[in-house]
mmCIF file of C-alpha atoms in Angstrom:
data_model
loop_
_atom_site.group_PDB
_atom_site.id
_atom_site.type_symbol
_atom_site.label_atom_id
_atom_site.label_comp_id
_atom_site.label_asym_id
_atom_site.label_seq_id
_atom_site.Cartn_x
_atom_site.Cartn_y
_atom_site.Cartn_z
ATOM 1 C CA MET A 143 35.760 66.293 -20.731
ATOM 2 C CA SER A 144 37.615 64.852 -23.578
ATOM 3 C CA ARG A 145 36.321 61.750 -24.786
ATOM 4 C CA VAL A 146 38.680 59.617 -26.985
ATOM 5 C CA LEU A 147 38.833 56.210 -28.458
ATOM 6 C CA THR A 148 42.248 54.953 -27.285
ATOM 7 C CA GLY A 149 44.784 55.005 -30.424
ATOM 8 C CA VAL A 150 42.480 56.729 -32.692
ATOM 9 C CA LEU A 151 42.130 60.508 -31.673
ATOM 10 C CA ASP A 152 44.882 62.501 -29.436
ATOM 11 C CA GLY A 153 42.270 63.558 -26.848
ATOM 12 C CA THR A 154 42.597 67.348 -28.110
ATOM 13 C CA ARG A 155 39.091 67.419 -29.457
ATOM 14 C CA SER A 156 36.044 66.466 -27.664
ATOM 15 C CA ILE A 157 33.385 64.422 -29.622
ATOM 16 C CA ASP A 158 30.715 65.936 -27.519
ATOM 17 C CA THR A 159 30.667 69.299 -29.962
ATOM 18 C CA ASP A 160 28.673 69.535 -33.082
ATOM 19 C CA ALA A 161 32.054 69.826 -35.149
ATOM 20 C CA HIS A 162 31.800 66.297 -36.021
ATOM 21 C CA GLU A 163 28.601 67.026 -37.871
ATOM 22 C CA ALA A 164 30.426 68.730 -40.866
ATOM 23 C CA ALA A 165 28.028 66.881 -43.377
ATOM 24 C CA ASP A 166 25.586 69.681 -42.390
ATOM 25 C CA ARG A 167 27.744 72.604 -43.455
ATOM 26 C CA PRO A 168 26.895 74.335 -47.023
ATOM 27 C CA LEU A 169 29.084 72.389 -49.625
ATOM 28 C CA GLY A 170 31.524 74.320 -51.798
ATOM 29 C CA ALA A 171 35.154 74.591 -52.108
ATOM 30 C CA GLU A 172 35.898 72.779 -48.808
ATOM 31 C CA CYS A 173 38.165 69.861 -48.281
ATOM 32 C CA ILE A 174 37.455 66.261 -49.111
ATOM 33 C CA ALA A 175 39.693 63.722 -47.921
ATOM 34 C CA ILE A 176 40.092 60.934 -50.396
ATOM 35 C CA GLY A 177 41.946 57.648 -50.093
ATOM 36 C CA ALA A 178 42.005 53.840 -51.732
ATOM 37 C CA ASP A 179 43.779 50.665 -51.505
ATOM 38 C CA HIS A 180 45.644 49.141 -54.528
ATOM 39 C CA GLY A 181 42.250 48.034 -56.091
ATOM 40 C CA GLY A 182 40.795 51.529 -55.540
ATOM 41 C CA PHE A 183 43.811 53.439 -56.933
ATOM 42 C CA PRO A 184 42.671 53.971 -60.441
ATOM 43 C CA LEU A 185 39.289 54.980 -59.547
ATOM 44 C CA LYS A 186 40.562 57.195 -56.558
ATOM 45 C CA GLN A 187 42.838 59.132 -59.240
ATOM 46 C CA GLU A 188 39.931 59.527 -61.655
ATOM 47 C CA LEU A 189 37.480 60.716 -59.173
ATOM 48 C CA LYS A 190 40.302 63.082 -57.429
ATOM 49 C CA ALA A 191 40.803 64.652 -60.644
ATOM 50 C CA LYS A 192 37.027 65.513 -61.279
ATOM 51 C CA LEU A 193 36.727 66.710 -57.672
ATOM 52 C CA VAL A 194 39.680 69.229 -58.182
ATOM 53 C CA ASP A 195 38.164 70.282 -61.523
ATOM 54 C CA ALA A 196 35.086 71.056 -59.686
ATOM 55 C CA GLY A 197 36.576 73.341 -57.076
ATOM 56 C CA TRP A 198 37.341 70.980 -54.331
ATOM 57 C CA ASP A 199 40.404 70.963 -52.165
ATOM 58 C CA VAL A 200 41.178 67.229 -52.075
ATOM 59 C CA ASP A 201 43.535 65.819 -49.498
ATOM 60 C CA ASP A 202 44.756 62.618 -50.823
ATOM 61 C CA CYS A 203 45.349 60.181 -48.076
ATOM 62 C CA GLY A 204 46.900 57.284 -50.223
ATOM 63 C CA THR A 205 47.896 55.004 -51.660
ATOM 64 C CA ASP A 206 49.963 56.093 -54.422
ATOM 65 C CA SER A 207 49.926 52.974 -56.660
ATOM 66 C CA THR A 208 48.436 49.905 -57.746
ATOM 67 C CA ASP A 209 50.991 48.006 -55.260
ATOM 68 C CA ALA A 210 49.213 45.477 -52.914
ATOM 69 C CA CYS A 211 48.519 47.389 -49.463
ATOM 70 C CA ASP A 212 46.204 47.131 -46.806
ATOM 71 C CA TYR A 213 42.683 49.113 -47.100
ATOM 72 C CA PRO A 214 42.203 49.783 -43.484
ATOM 73 C CA VAL A 215 45.338 52.148 -43.470
ATOM 74 C CA PHE A 216 43.721 54.271 -45.894
ATOM 75 C CA ALA A 217 40.276 53.858 -44.612
ATOM 76 C CA HIS A 218 41.401 55.046 -41.167
ATOM 77 C CA ALA A 219 43.435 58.178 -42.531
ATOM 78 C CA VAL A 220 40.492 59.363 -44.270
ATOM 79 C CA ALA A 221 37.895 58.943 -41.603
ATOM 80 C CA ARG A 222 40.479 60.540 -39.037
ATOM 81 C CA ARG A 223 40.598 63.851 -41.124
ATOM 82 C CA VAL A 224 36.923 63.955 -41.202
ATOM 83 C CA ALA A 225 36.554 63.325 -37.586
ATOM 84 C CA THR A 226 39.158 65.758 -36.527
ATOM 85 C CA GLU A 227 37.782 68.291 -39.043
ATOM 86 C CA LYS A 228 40.732 68.482 -41.095
ATOM 87 C CA CYS A 229 38.481 67.625 -43.980
ATOM 88 C CA HIS A 230 34.689 68.268 -44.320
ATOM 89 C CA VAL A 231 33.773 64.962 -45.665
ATOM 90 C CA GLY A 232 35.759 61.779 -46.978
ATOM 91 C CA ILE A 233 35.563 59.312 -49.803
ATOM 92 C CA ILE A 234 37.253 55.629 -49.546
ATOM 93 C CA ILE A 235 37.519 53.323 -52.168
ATOM 94 C CA ASP A 236 38.387 49.566 -52.057
ATOM 95 C CA GLY A 237 37.352 46.654 -54.011
ATOM 96 C CA ALA A 238 33.732 46.444 -52.593
ATOM 97 C CA GLY A 239 33.540 49.420 -50.398
ATOM 98 C CA ILE A 240 32.433 47.298 -47.393
ATOM 99 C CA GLY A 241 35.597 46.899 -45.319
ATOM 100 C CA SER A 242 36.828 50.681 -45.566
ATOM 101 C CA ALA A 243 33.037 51.633 -44.273
ATOM 102 C CA MET A 244 33.653 48.957 -41.276
ATOM 103 C CA VAL A 245 37.009 50.463 -40.577
ATOM 104 C CA ALA A 246 35.792 54.391 -40.817
ATOM 105 C CA ASN A 247 32.837 53.604 -38.815
ATOM 106 C CA LYS A 248 35.039 52.835 -35.635
ATOM 107 C CA ILE A 249 36.176 56.399 -35.502
ATOM 108 C CA PRO A 250 34.043 58.423 -33.166
ATOM 109 C CA GLY A 251 31.986 61.171 -35.136
ATOM 110 C CA VAL A 252 32.128 58.997 -38.540
ATOM 111 C CA ARG A 253 29.148 57.880 -40.188
ATOM 112 C CA ALA A 254 30.371 55.836 -43.165
ATOM 113 C CA ALA A 255 28.216 54.591 -45.766
ATOM 114 C CA ALA A 256 29.027 52.081 -48.787
ATOM 115 C CA CYS A 257 26.816 53.125 -51.669
ATOM 116 C CA TYR A 258 26.418 51.549 -54.916
ATOM 117 C CA ASP A 259 23.819 53.640 -56.643
ATOM 118 C CA ILE A 260 22.357 57.212 -56.671
ATOM 119 C CA SER A 261 19.470 56.166 -54.382
ATOM 120 C CA THR A 262 21.880 54.951 -51.728
ATOM 121 C CA ALA A 263 23.978 57.935 -51.847
ATOM 122 C CA ARG A 264 21.115 60.118 -51.499
ATOM 123 C CA ASN A 265 19.667 58.175 -48.639
ATOM 124 C CA SER A 266 22.865 58.162 -46.485
ATOM 125 C CA ARG A 267 23.257 61.636 -46.699
ATOM 126 C CA GLU A 268 19.603 62.984 -46.163
ATOM 127 C CA HIS A 269 18.360 60.075 -43.689
ATOM 128 C CA ASN A 270 21.780 59.073 -42.007
ATOM 129 C CA ARG A 271 23.813 62.098 -42.147
ATOM 130 C CA ALA A 272 26.767 60.167 -43.567
ATOM 131 C CA ASN A 273 30.161 62.057 -43.785
ATOM 132 C CA VAL A 274 32.237 59.345 -45.347
ATOM 133 C CA LEU A 275 31.463 57.578 -48.578
ATOM 134 C CA THR A 276 33.091 54.186 -49.440
ATOM 135 C CA LEU A 277 33.022 52.762 -53.079
ATOM 136 C CA GLY A 278 33.740 49.514 -54.333
ATOM 137 C CA ALA A 279 35.886 49.823 -57.381
ATOM 138 C CA GLY A 280 35.304 46.168 -58.179
ATOM 139 C CA LEU A 281 31.638 46.743 -58.384
ATOM 140 C CA THR A 282 31.081 50.336 -59.358
ATOM 141 C CA GLY A 283 32.501 51.786 -62.736
ATOM 142 C CA PRO A 284 33.975 55.128 -63.155
ATOM 143 C CA ALA A 285 30.933 56.938 -64.602
ATOM 144 C CA LEU A 286 28.448 55.538 -62.180
ATOM 145 C CA ALA A 287 31.026 56.398 -59.318
ATOM 146 C CA TRP A 288 31.254 60.088 -60.451
ATOM 147 C CA GLN A 289 27.252 60.091 -60.409
ATOM 148 C CA ILE A 290 27.144 58.722 -56.954
ATOM 149 C CA VAL A 291 29.808 61.309 -55.447
ATOM 150 C CA GLN A 292 28.063 64.166 -57.133
ATOM 151 C CA GLU A 293 24.773 62.940 -55.903
ATOM 152 C CA TRP A 294 26.338 62.398 -52.482
ATOM 153 C CA LEU A 295 28.004 65.801 -52.295
ATOM 154 C CA LYS A 296 24.948 67.615 -53.439
ATOM 155 C CA THR A 297 22.341 65.943 -50.996
ATOM 156 C CA PRO A 298 21.751 67.741 -47.832
ATOM 157 C CA TRP A 299 20.877 66.285 -44.281
ATOM 158 C CA GLY A 300 17.265 65.791 -43.892
ATOM 159 C CA GLY A 301 16.973 66.708 -40.324
ATOM 160 C CA ASP A 302 13.264 66.556 -38.897
ATOM 161 C CA ARG A 303 12.162 62.795 -38.796
ATOM 162 C CA HIS A 304 15.689 61.612 -39.142
ATOM 163 C CA LEU A 305 16.862 63.347 -36.309
ATOM 164 C CA ARG A 306 15.747 61.022 -33.775
ATOM 165 C CA ARG A 307 17.461 58.133 -35.227
ATOM 166 C CA VAL A 308 20.775 59.847 -35.992
ATOM 167 C CA ALA A 309 20.925 61.012 -32.271
ATOM 168 C CA LEU A 310 20.345 57.172 -31.306
ATOM 169 C CA ILE A 311 23.426 56.259 -33.608
ATOM 170 C CA ARG A 312 25.534 58.928 -31.706
ATOM 171 C CA GLU A 313 24.025 57.713 -28.082
ATOM 172 C CA ILE A 314 25.119 54.240 -29.022
ATOM 173 C CA GLU A 315 28.697 55.236 -30.209
ATOM 174 C CA ASP A 316 29.133 57.255 -27.113
ATOM 175 C CA GLN A 317 28.390 54.029 -25.100
ATOM 176 C CA TYR A 318 31.545 52.439 -26.516
ATOM 177 C CA VAL A 319 33.640 55.605 -26.454
ATOM 178 C CA ARG A 320 36.512 55.581 -23.618
ATOM 179 C CA THR A 321 36.376 58.422 -21.015
ATOM 180 C CA ASP A 322 39.717 57.557 -19.253
ATOM 181 C CA ALA A 323 42.298 57.919 -22.257
#
């Protein structure tokens, strides 16, 4: 049975599979979706270049300038690419990282975490199986943002004692996913 959230996924993919658990796969030269609003655009460009240099295939979901735009559009685009497995993981950058995390977490199968330091980056992956990272360009400078991204990408899912809690997150998500769409 296909389970979709109306207007988000097209019904061709079941979220009952483990496919949306892409954060578990060994990291390598896989696709990272990246997006930002106007406030996050300069940092997105800097991180994108570093990711490409590090060997990642980067899918740029926009924006393409510092002209005013709406972060939900880009957060949705990144989250959808992760949820539909077009990309392994995602990174979204706005002013604080909070709004983009809220948007991304509306997409079934996405576990977005707003991270402001290396510890929160590590914790979000190890404990919460995060597959989307959000950053606040107004709060995090480029050097720290790159350290956060590196730590986030290299940290594996911890499993074991965290498995039950992540399963509970999924069960709660499943309660709100429409099955009649």
